[in-house]
Structures are given as structure tokens and as C-alpha cells.
mmCIF file of C-alpha atoms in Angstrom:
data_model
loop_
_atom_site.group_PDB
_atom_site.id
_atom_site.type_symbol
_atom_site.label_atom_id
_atom_site.label_comp_id
_atom_site.label_asym_id
_atom_site.label_seq_id
_atom_site.Cartn_x
_atom_site.Cartn_y
_atom_site.Cartn_z
ATOM 1 C CA ASP J 267 234.704 -95.326 81.573
ATOM 2 C CA ALA J 268 236.989 -93.612 79.102
ATOM 3 C CA GLY J 269 235.698 -93.287 75.592
ATOM 4 C CA VAL J 270 237.680 -93.497 72.392
ATOM 5 C CA ILE J 271 240.723 -91.255 72.629
ATOM 6 C CA GLN J 272 242.229 -89.552 69.627
ATOM 7 C CA SER J 273 245.262 -87.350 69.259
ATOM 8 C CA PRO J 274 245.994 -84.768 68.198
ATOM 9 C CA ARG J 275 242.653 -82.958 68.169
ATOM 10 C CA HIS J 276 243.910 -80.487 65.608
ATOM 11 C CA GLU J 277 246.760 -80.776 63.150
ATOM 12 C CA VAL J 278 247.970 -78.165 60.719
ATOM 13 C CA THR J 279 250.720 -79.182 58.359
ATOM 14 C CA GLU J 280 252.211 -78.285 55.043
ATOM 15 C CA MET J 281 251.786 -80.218 51.847
ATOM 16 C CA GLY J 282 254.282 -83.010 51.550
ATOM 17 C CA GLN J 283 254.683 -83.569 55.271
ATOM 18 C CA GLU J 284 253.937 -86.828 57.029
ATOM 19 C CA VAL J 285 250.935 -86.859 59.335
ATOM 20 C CA THR J 286 250.221 -89.474 61.989
ATOM 21 C CA LEU J 287 246.878 -89.696 63.726
ATOM 22 C CA ARG J 288 246.488 -91.803 66.850
ATOM 23 C CA CYS J 289 243.635 -93.674 68.426
ATOM 24 C CA LYS J 290 243.038 -95.584 71.632
ATOM 25 C CA PRO J 291 239.817 -97.621 71.458
ATOM 26 C CA ILE J 292 237.537 -98.379 74.352
ATOM 27 C CA SER J 293 239.000 -101.160 76.471
ATOM 28 C CA GLY J 294 237.480 -104.523 75.601
ATOM 29 C CA HIS J 295 236.335 -103.499 72.145
ATOM 30 C CA ASN J 296 237.709 -105.752 69.428
ATOM 31 C CA SER J 297 236.680 -103.722 66.380
ATOM 32 C CA LEU J 298 238.202 -100.440 65.289
ATOM 33 C CA PHE J 299 237.222 -98.158 62.448
ATOM 34 C CA TRP J 300 238.813 -95.099 60.846
ATOM 35 C CA TYR J 301 236.483 -92.636 59.125
ATOM 36 C CA ARG J 302 236.985 -89.412 57.219
ATOM 37 C CA GLN J 303 234.373 -86.647 57.206
ATOM 38 C CA THR J 304 234.224 -83.894 54.604
ATOM 39 C CA MET J 305 231.454 -81.561 53.537
ATOM 40 C CA MET J 306 231.466 -82.968 50.028
ATOM 41 C CA ARG J 307 231.559 -86.696 50.774
ATOM 42 C CA GLY J 308 230.154 -86.944 54.280
ATOM 43 C CA LEU J 309 231.386 -89.800 56.467
ATOM 44 C CA GLU J 310 233.502 -92.387 54.681
ATOM 45 C CA LEU J 311 234.853 -95.600 56.154
ATOM 46 C CA LEU J 312 238.571 -95.792 55.480
ATOM 47 C CA ILE J 313 239.556 -99.029 57.172
ATOM 48 C CA TYR J 314 238.176 -101.624 59.591
ATOM 49 C CA PHE J 315 240.203 -103.745 62.018
ATOM 50 C CA ASN J 316 238.940 -106.762 63.896
ATOM 51 C CA ASN J 317 241.123 -108.215 66.643
ATOM 52 C CA ASN J 318 243.971 -105.985 65.395
ATOM 53 C CA VAL J 319 243.778 -107.423 61.879
ATOM 54 C CA PRO J 320 242.795 -105.194 58.930
ATOM 55 C CA ILE J 321 239.654 -106.664 57.453
ATOM 56 C CA ASP J 322 238.567 -104.040 54.958
ATOM 57 C CA ASP J 323 240.814 -101.280 53.667
ATOM 58 C CA SER J 324 238.881 -100.663 50.465
ATOM 59 C CA GLY J 325 238.067 -97.135 51.603
ATOM 60 C CA MET J 326 241.691 -96.041 51.921
ATOM 61 C CA PRO J 327 242.030 -93.384 49.209
ATOM 62 C CA GLU J 328 245.456 -94.287 47.891
ATOM 63 C CA ASP J 329 248.871 -95.556 48.803
ATOM 64 C CA ARG J 330 249.655 -92.360 50.662
ATOM 65 C CA PHE J 331 247.352 -93.601 53.409
ATOM 66 C CA SER J 332 248.306 -96.436 55.729
ATOM 67 C CA ALA J 333 246.916 -97.712 59.018
ATOM 68 C CA LYS J 334 248.243 -100.024 61.674
ATOM 69 C CA MET J 335 246.966 -101.612 64.829
ATOM 70 C CA PRO J 336 249.942 -103.112 66.652
ATOM 71 C CA ASN J 337 247.880 -104.066 69.699
ATOM 72 C CA ALA J 338 244.347 -103.967 71.035
ATOM 73 C CA SER J 339 244.735 -100.540 72.578
ATOM 74 C CA PHE J 340 246.388 -98.505 69.858
ATOM 75 C CA SER J 341 245.996 -97.661 66.193
ATOM 76 C CA THR J 342 247.558 -95.143 63.842
ATOM 77 C CA LEU J 343 246.524 -93.632 60.553
ATOM 78 C CA LYS J 344 249.398 -92.191 58.574
ATOM 79 C CA ILE J 345 249.365 -89.954 55.524
ATOM 80 C CA GLN J 346 252.630 -89.589 53.664
ATOM 81 C CA PRO J 347 252.976 -87.288 51.824
ATOM 82 C CA SER J 348 249.993 -85.176 52.795
ATOM 83 C CA GLU J 349 248.082 -83.088 50.257
ATOM 84 C CA PRO J 350 245.596 -80.208 50.681
ATOM 85 C CA ARG J 351 242.740 -82.466 49.584
ATOM 86 C CA ASP J 352 243.388 -84.618 52.659
ATOM 87 C CA SER J 353 242.065 -81.806 54.838
ATOM 88 C CA ALA J 354 239.141 -83.287 56.765
ATOM 89 C CA VAL J 355 238.041 -84.528 60.161
ATOM 90 C CA TYR J 356 239.296 -88.023 60.855
ATOM 91 C CA PHE J 357 237.363 -90.136 63.314
ATOM 92 C CA CYS J 358 238.312 -93.316 65.051
ATOM 93 C CA ALA J 359 235.488 -95.514 66.332
ATOM 94 C CA SER J 360 235.428 -98.774 68.235
ATOM 95 C CA SER J 361 232.834 -101.423 68.965
ATOM 96 C CA LEU J 362 232.507 -104.639 70.915
ATOM 97 C CA ALA J 363 232.025 -106.933 67.943
ATOM 98 C CA GLY J 364 231.966 -105.635 64.424
ATOM 99 C CA GLY J 365 229.882 -108.386 62.929
ATOM 100 C CA THR J 366 226.501 -108.067 64.602
ATOM 101 C CA LEU J 367 223.585 -105.861 63.664
ATOM 102 C CA THR J 368 223.211 -104.425 67.145
ATOM 103 C CA ASP J 369 226.901 -103.616 67.467
ATOM 104 C CA THR J 370 227.217 -99.910 68.255
ATOM 105 C CA GLN J 371 230.204 -97.928 67.109
ATOM 106 C CA TYR J 372 231.456 -95.337 69.581
ATOM 107 C CA PHE J 373 233.346 -92.460 68.054
ATOM 108 C CA GLY J 374 236.294 -90.511 69.301
ATOM 109 C CA PRO J 375 236.346 -86.701 69.288
ATOM 110 C CA GLY J 376 238.028 -86.616 65.887
ATOM 111 C CA THR J 377 241.189 -85.011 64.542
ATOM 112 C CA ARG J 378 240.712 -81.929 62.401
ATOM 113 C CA LEU J 379 243.483 -82.025 59.808
ATOM 114 C CA THR J 380 244.399 -79.016 57.719
ATOM 115 C CA VAL J 381 247.005 -79.413 55.004
ATOM 116 C CA LEU J 382 248.264 -76.100 53.644
ATOM 117 C CA ALA U 1401 223.401 -101.256 47.842
ATOM 118 C CA GLN U 1402 222.097 -99.542 50.916
ATOM 119 C CA LYS U 1403 221.075 -95.921 50.995
ATOM 120 C CA ILE U 1404 220.021 -93.495 53.708
ATOM 121 C CA THR U 1405 218.139 -90.334 52.808
ATOM 122 C CA GLN U 1406 217.715 -87.376 55.119
ATOM 123 C CA THR U 1407 215.655 -84.858 53.195
ATOM 124 C CA GLN U 1408 215.823 -81.998 55.698
ATOM 125 C CA PRO U 1409 219.130 -80.136 55.463
ATOM 126 C CA GLY U 1410 218.047 -77.898 58.341
ATOM 127 C CA MET U 1411 215.304 -77.781 60.927
ATOM 128 C CA PHE U 1412 214.281 -75.180 63.502
ATOM 129 C CA VAL U 1413 212.355 -75.806 66.708
ATOM 130 C CA GLN U 1414 211.405 -73.747 69.720
ATOM 131 C CA GLU U 1415 212.807 -74.746 73.042
ATOM 132 C CA LYS U 1416 210.580 -77.214 74.920
ATOM 133 C CA GLU U 1417 208.756 -78.292 71.782
ATOM 134 C CA ALA U 1418 209.069 -81.687 70.091
ATOM 135 C CA VAL U 1419 210.741 -82.126 66.723
ATOM 136 C CA THR U 1420 210.884 -84.967 64.203
ATOM 137 C CA LEU U 1421 213.922 -85.550 62.014
ATOM 138 C CA ASP U 1422 213.219 -87.620 58.934
ATOM 139 C CA CYS U 1423 215.154 -90.634 57.741
ATOM 140 C CA THR U 1424 214.262 -93.032 54.972
ATOM 141 C CA TYR U 1425 216.313 -96.018 53.981
ATOM 142 C CA ASP U 1426 216.605 -98.414 51.118
ATOM 143 C CA THR U 1427 217.728 -101.998 51.357
ATOM 144 C CA SER U 1428 216.590 -105.348 50.068
ATOM 145 C CA ASP U 1429 217.996 -107.112 53.109
ATOM 146 C CA PRO U 1430 215.251 -108.116 55.595
ATOM 147 C CA SER U 1431 217.657 -107.917 58.512
ATOM 148 C CA TYR U 1432 219.146 -104.557 59.366
ATOM 149 C CA GLY U 1433 219.821 -102.087 62.145
ATOM 150 C CA LEU U 1434 219.221 -98.359 62.213
ATOM 151 C CA PHE U 1435 221.200 -95.846 64.260
ATOM 152 C CA TRP U 1436 221.029 -92.165 65.037
ATOM 153 C CA TYR U 1437 224.059 -90.090 65.958
ATOM 154 C CA LYS U 1438 224.347 -86.494 67.127
ATOM 155 C CA GLN U 1439 227.246 -84.256 66.149
ATOM 156 C CA PRO U 1440 227.364 -80.965 68.071
ATOM 157 C CA SER U 1441 229.489 -78.060 66.918
ATOM 158 C CA SER U 1442 232.370 -79.400 69.006
ATOM 159 C CA GLY U 1443 232.619 -82.186 66.449
ATOM 160 C CA GLU U 1444 232.280 -85.489 68.286
ATOM 161 C CA MET U 1445 229.811 -88.124 67.100
ATOM 162 C CA ILE U 1446 227.489 -89.244 69.876
ATOM 163 C CA PHE U 1447 225.378 -92.406 69.621
ATOM 164 C CA LEU U 1448 221.736 -91.754 70.478
ATOM 165 C CA ILE U 1449 219.485 -94.676 69.685
ATOM 166 C CA TYR U 1450 219.221 -98.012 67.859
ATOM 167 C CA GLN U 1451 216.341 -99.824 66.167
ATOM 168 C CA GLY U 1452 216.499 -103.351 64.803
ATOM 169 C CA SER U 1453 214.407 -104.395 61.811
ATOM 170 C CA TYR U 1454 212.764 -107.178 63.798
ATOM 171 C CA ASP U 1455 212.113 -105.131 66.898
ATOM 172 C CA GLN U 1456 208.405 -105.130 67.693
ATOM 173 C CA GLN U 1457 208.418 -101.837 69.510
ATOM 174 C CA ASN U 1458 209.819 -98.436 68.680
ATOM 175 C CA ALA U 1459 213.074 -97.709 70.463
ATOM 176 C CA THR U 1460 213.205 -95.046 73.149
ATOM 177 C CA GLU U 1461 216.095 -93.505 75.070
ATOM 178 C CA GLY U 1462 215.113 -90.716 77.402
ATOM 179 C CA ARG U 1463 213.863 -87.799 75.305
ATOM 180 C CA TYR U 1464 214.736 -89.621 72.087
ATOM 181 C CA SER U 1465 212.379 -92.019 70.376
ATOM 182 C CA LEU U 1466 212.398 -93.624 67.001
ATOM 183 C CA ASN U 1467 209.253 -93.662 64.880
ATOM 184 C CA PHE U 1468 209.930 -96.858 62.944
ATOM 185 C CA GLN U 1469 207.616 -97.539 60.015
ATOM 186 C CA LYS U 1470 208.949 -100.617 58.323
ATOM 187 C CA ALA U 1471 206.543 -100.689 55.381
ATOM 188 C CA ARG U 1472 207.441 -97.102 54.530
ATOM 189 C CA LYS U 1473 211.127 -97.728 55.209
ATOM 190 C CA SER U 1474 211.346 -94.780 57.520
ATOM 191 C CA ALA U 1475 213.063 -94.374 60.880
ATOM 192 C CA ASN U 1476 212.367 -90.859 62.059
ATOM 193 C CA LEU U 1477 213.972 -89.515 65.226
ATOM 194 C CA VAL U 1478 211.655 -87.712 67.609
ATOM 195 C CA ILE U 1479 213.154 -85.413 70.219
ATOM 196 C CA SER U 1480 210.715 -84.371 72.901
ATOM 197 C CA ALA U 1481 210.980 -81.216 74.988
ATOM 198 C CA SER U 1482 213.831 -79.745 72.942
ATOM 199 C CA GLN U 1483 216.695 -78.100 74.785
ATOM 200 C CA LEU U 1484 219.239 -75.566 73.571
ATOM 201 C CA GLY U 1485 221.887 -78.260 73.854
ATOM 202 C CA ASP U 1486 220.057 -80.316 71.250
ATOM 203 C CA SER U 1487 221.275 -77.911 68.563
ATOM 204 C CA ALA U 1488 223.523 -80.109 66.447
ATOM 205 C CA MET U 1489 223.860 -82.129 63.279
ATOM 206 C CA TYR U 1490 221.955 -85.422 63.375
ATOM 207 C CA PHE U 1491 222.903 -88.426 61.271
ATOM 208 C CA CYS U 1492 220.856 -91.496 60.490
ATOM 209 C CA ALA U 1493 222.812 -94.656 59.682
ATOM 210 C CA MET U 1494 222.080 -98.248 58.719
ATOM 211 C CA ARG U 1495 223.811 -101.583 58.868
ATOM 212 C CA VAL U 1496 222.610 -104.707 57.078
ATOM 213 C CA SER U 1497 223.365 -108.357 57.667
ATOM 214 C CA GLY U 1498 225.691 -110.207 55.374
ATOM 215 C CA GLY U 1499 229.338 -110.204 54.502
ATOM 216 C CA SER U 1500 230.019 -106.531 55.207
ATOM 217 C CA ASN U 1501 227.778 -106.289 58.227
ATOM 218 C CA TYR U 1502 230.290 -104.102 60.053
ATOM 219 C CA LYS U 1503 229.664 -101.236 57.642
ATOM 220 C CA LEU U 1504 227.529 -98.281 58.613
ATOM 221 C CA THR U 1505 225.951 -96.302 55.786
ATOM 222 C CA PHE U 1506 225.320 -92.704 56.849
ATOM 223 C CA GLY U 1507 222.894 -90.107 55.584
ATOM 224 C CA LYS U 1508 223.998 -86.562 54.860
ATOM 225 C CA GLY U 1509 222.569 -85.283 58.110
ATOM 226 C CA THR U 1510 220.078 -82.697 59.345
ATOM 227 C CA LEU U 1511 221.183 -79.546 61.153
ATOM 228 C CA LEU U 1512 218.812 -78.869 64.039
ATOM 229 C CA THR U 1513 218.668 -75.441 65.618
ATOM 230 C CA VAL U 1514 216.774 -74.997 68.874
ATOM 231 C CA ASN U 1515 215.606 -71.433 69.422
ATOM 232 C CA PRO U 1516 215.131 -69.997 72.918
#
């Protein structure tokens, strides 16, 4: 079975540019998570979707960040305009049912974003 | 608030030996789940093993086992017969029951190096 798919794997852009990260969750999973990983802050949850609906976006840093999930098989995380401090690895994860203790989140390979 | 502490920034082990990676947690919730993930240098986050707070036995998955000591609030990962491919960053994570039960709280990780 295919795992979580993310694209691109690497993105280098200049400050001020728009960046769009893409994610395809595991088929049949109804929960989707976007995380950011940095050396300083570790893994941070940015936003959580359940059945395509954003449930918790309290981790989104600021208005420059937005996320959508138009259908069960696709989600985007957009940064506009991008800043150097956005440089990080962005992970998408999916799970069968976000609201149970045993629910396991499966991560994609991540997108390494560098903003110059 | 929940907290995960991994006190070992780095660990070294000889190939074929066993190694224990420490994880302590803090929560007042009696119902919780504990997870371990592996992050090799390629960057992806790989789920390894899960332990529930009410599970009577320690979890095992192949060469991975979890030494769960509830009274001490510790959930140490034991890797038996280490292999070179086990060299990676290892993260302990926790989820508790309640309103935000989809959230995983991660530790800062332990970098394991397996020497030939």
C-alpha cells in the first residue's frame, strides 16, 4: 500500500515568494496533520483536519500560512509570502481516526523548505 | 499539560548488542498512549511501536520492545541485536484522552549511532 505522499521533497525559494506544499494521505484515512520540524522547536503541529474539515489550526504561525483539504485525498499547505524563518522540514501525516488513543499517525517523507 | 522527556541526546551501541533509549512522560490523565518513531538521516518519520496506559503487557514489535513502567512514568524503547540501519533519531511521543486527543506531544529525540 502507498504511504503518505508529499511533494516536492525539496523546495528552495526566495523570501517573499509563495510556496505550496502538497500531500496525499493514505487511502481510507480520515485524519490529516501538518507538522513543522526545526532544530530549535522540534516537531510542531500546525493544523489538523478530520473528514476534510479543519479542526485545530492553533499551531499555524501566522496569517502567512494557510492550509486546505478540498477532498479526502489531497491537502495543501501554503506560505505567502515566505520568510527565511520558515525554513524547516514540513511533514504531512494521516491516520484512520484522529480521536482515539490507539490511532497511529503515519508520516510522509517530508518537504525540506529553504527560504533564502 | 503533557510533557515528554528524552534525557539522552545521543547514544552509541555496538552492532548486535541491545540498547535502551529512555523516555519519561508527565500527565495527570489516567488514559494515554505512548508511541516511538524512528527518523533516519533520509528524514522520514517511521512508526515503530505503541503502548497503551491500560495495556497489561509490554508492547513488542520484532526487535523493538517497550519497557513500560507506569509508576515511574517511563516508556523506554529497547532495541535488541542492533543493526547498522538502526542508526537514526528516535522520538518518543504521547497522546492523552480528552478534547484534544488527536494531539501527539513529542520529545526532543535521541540520536542513536550503531558502530560496526
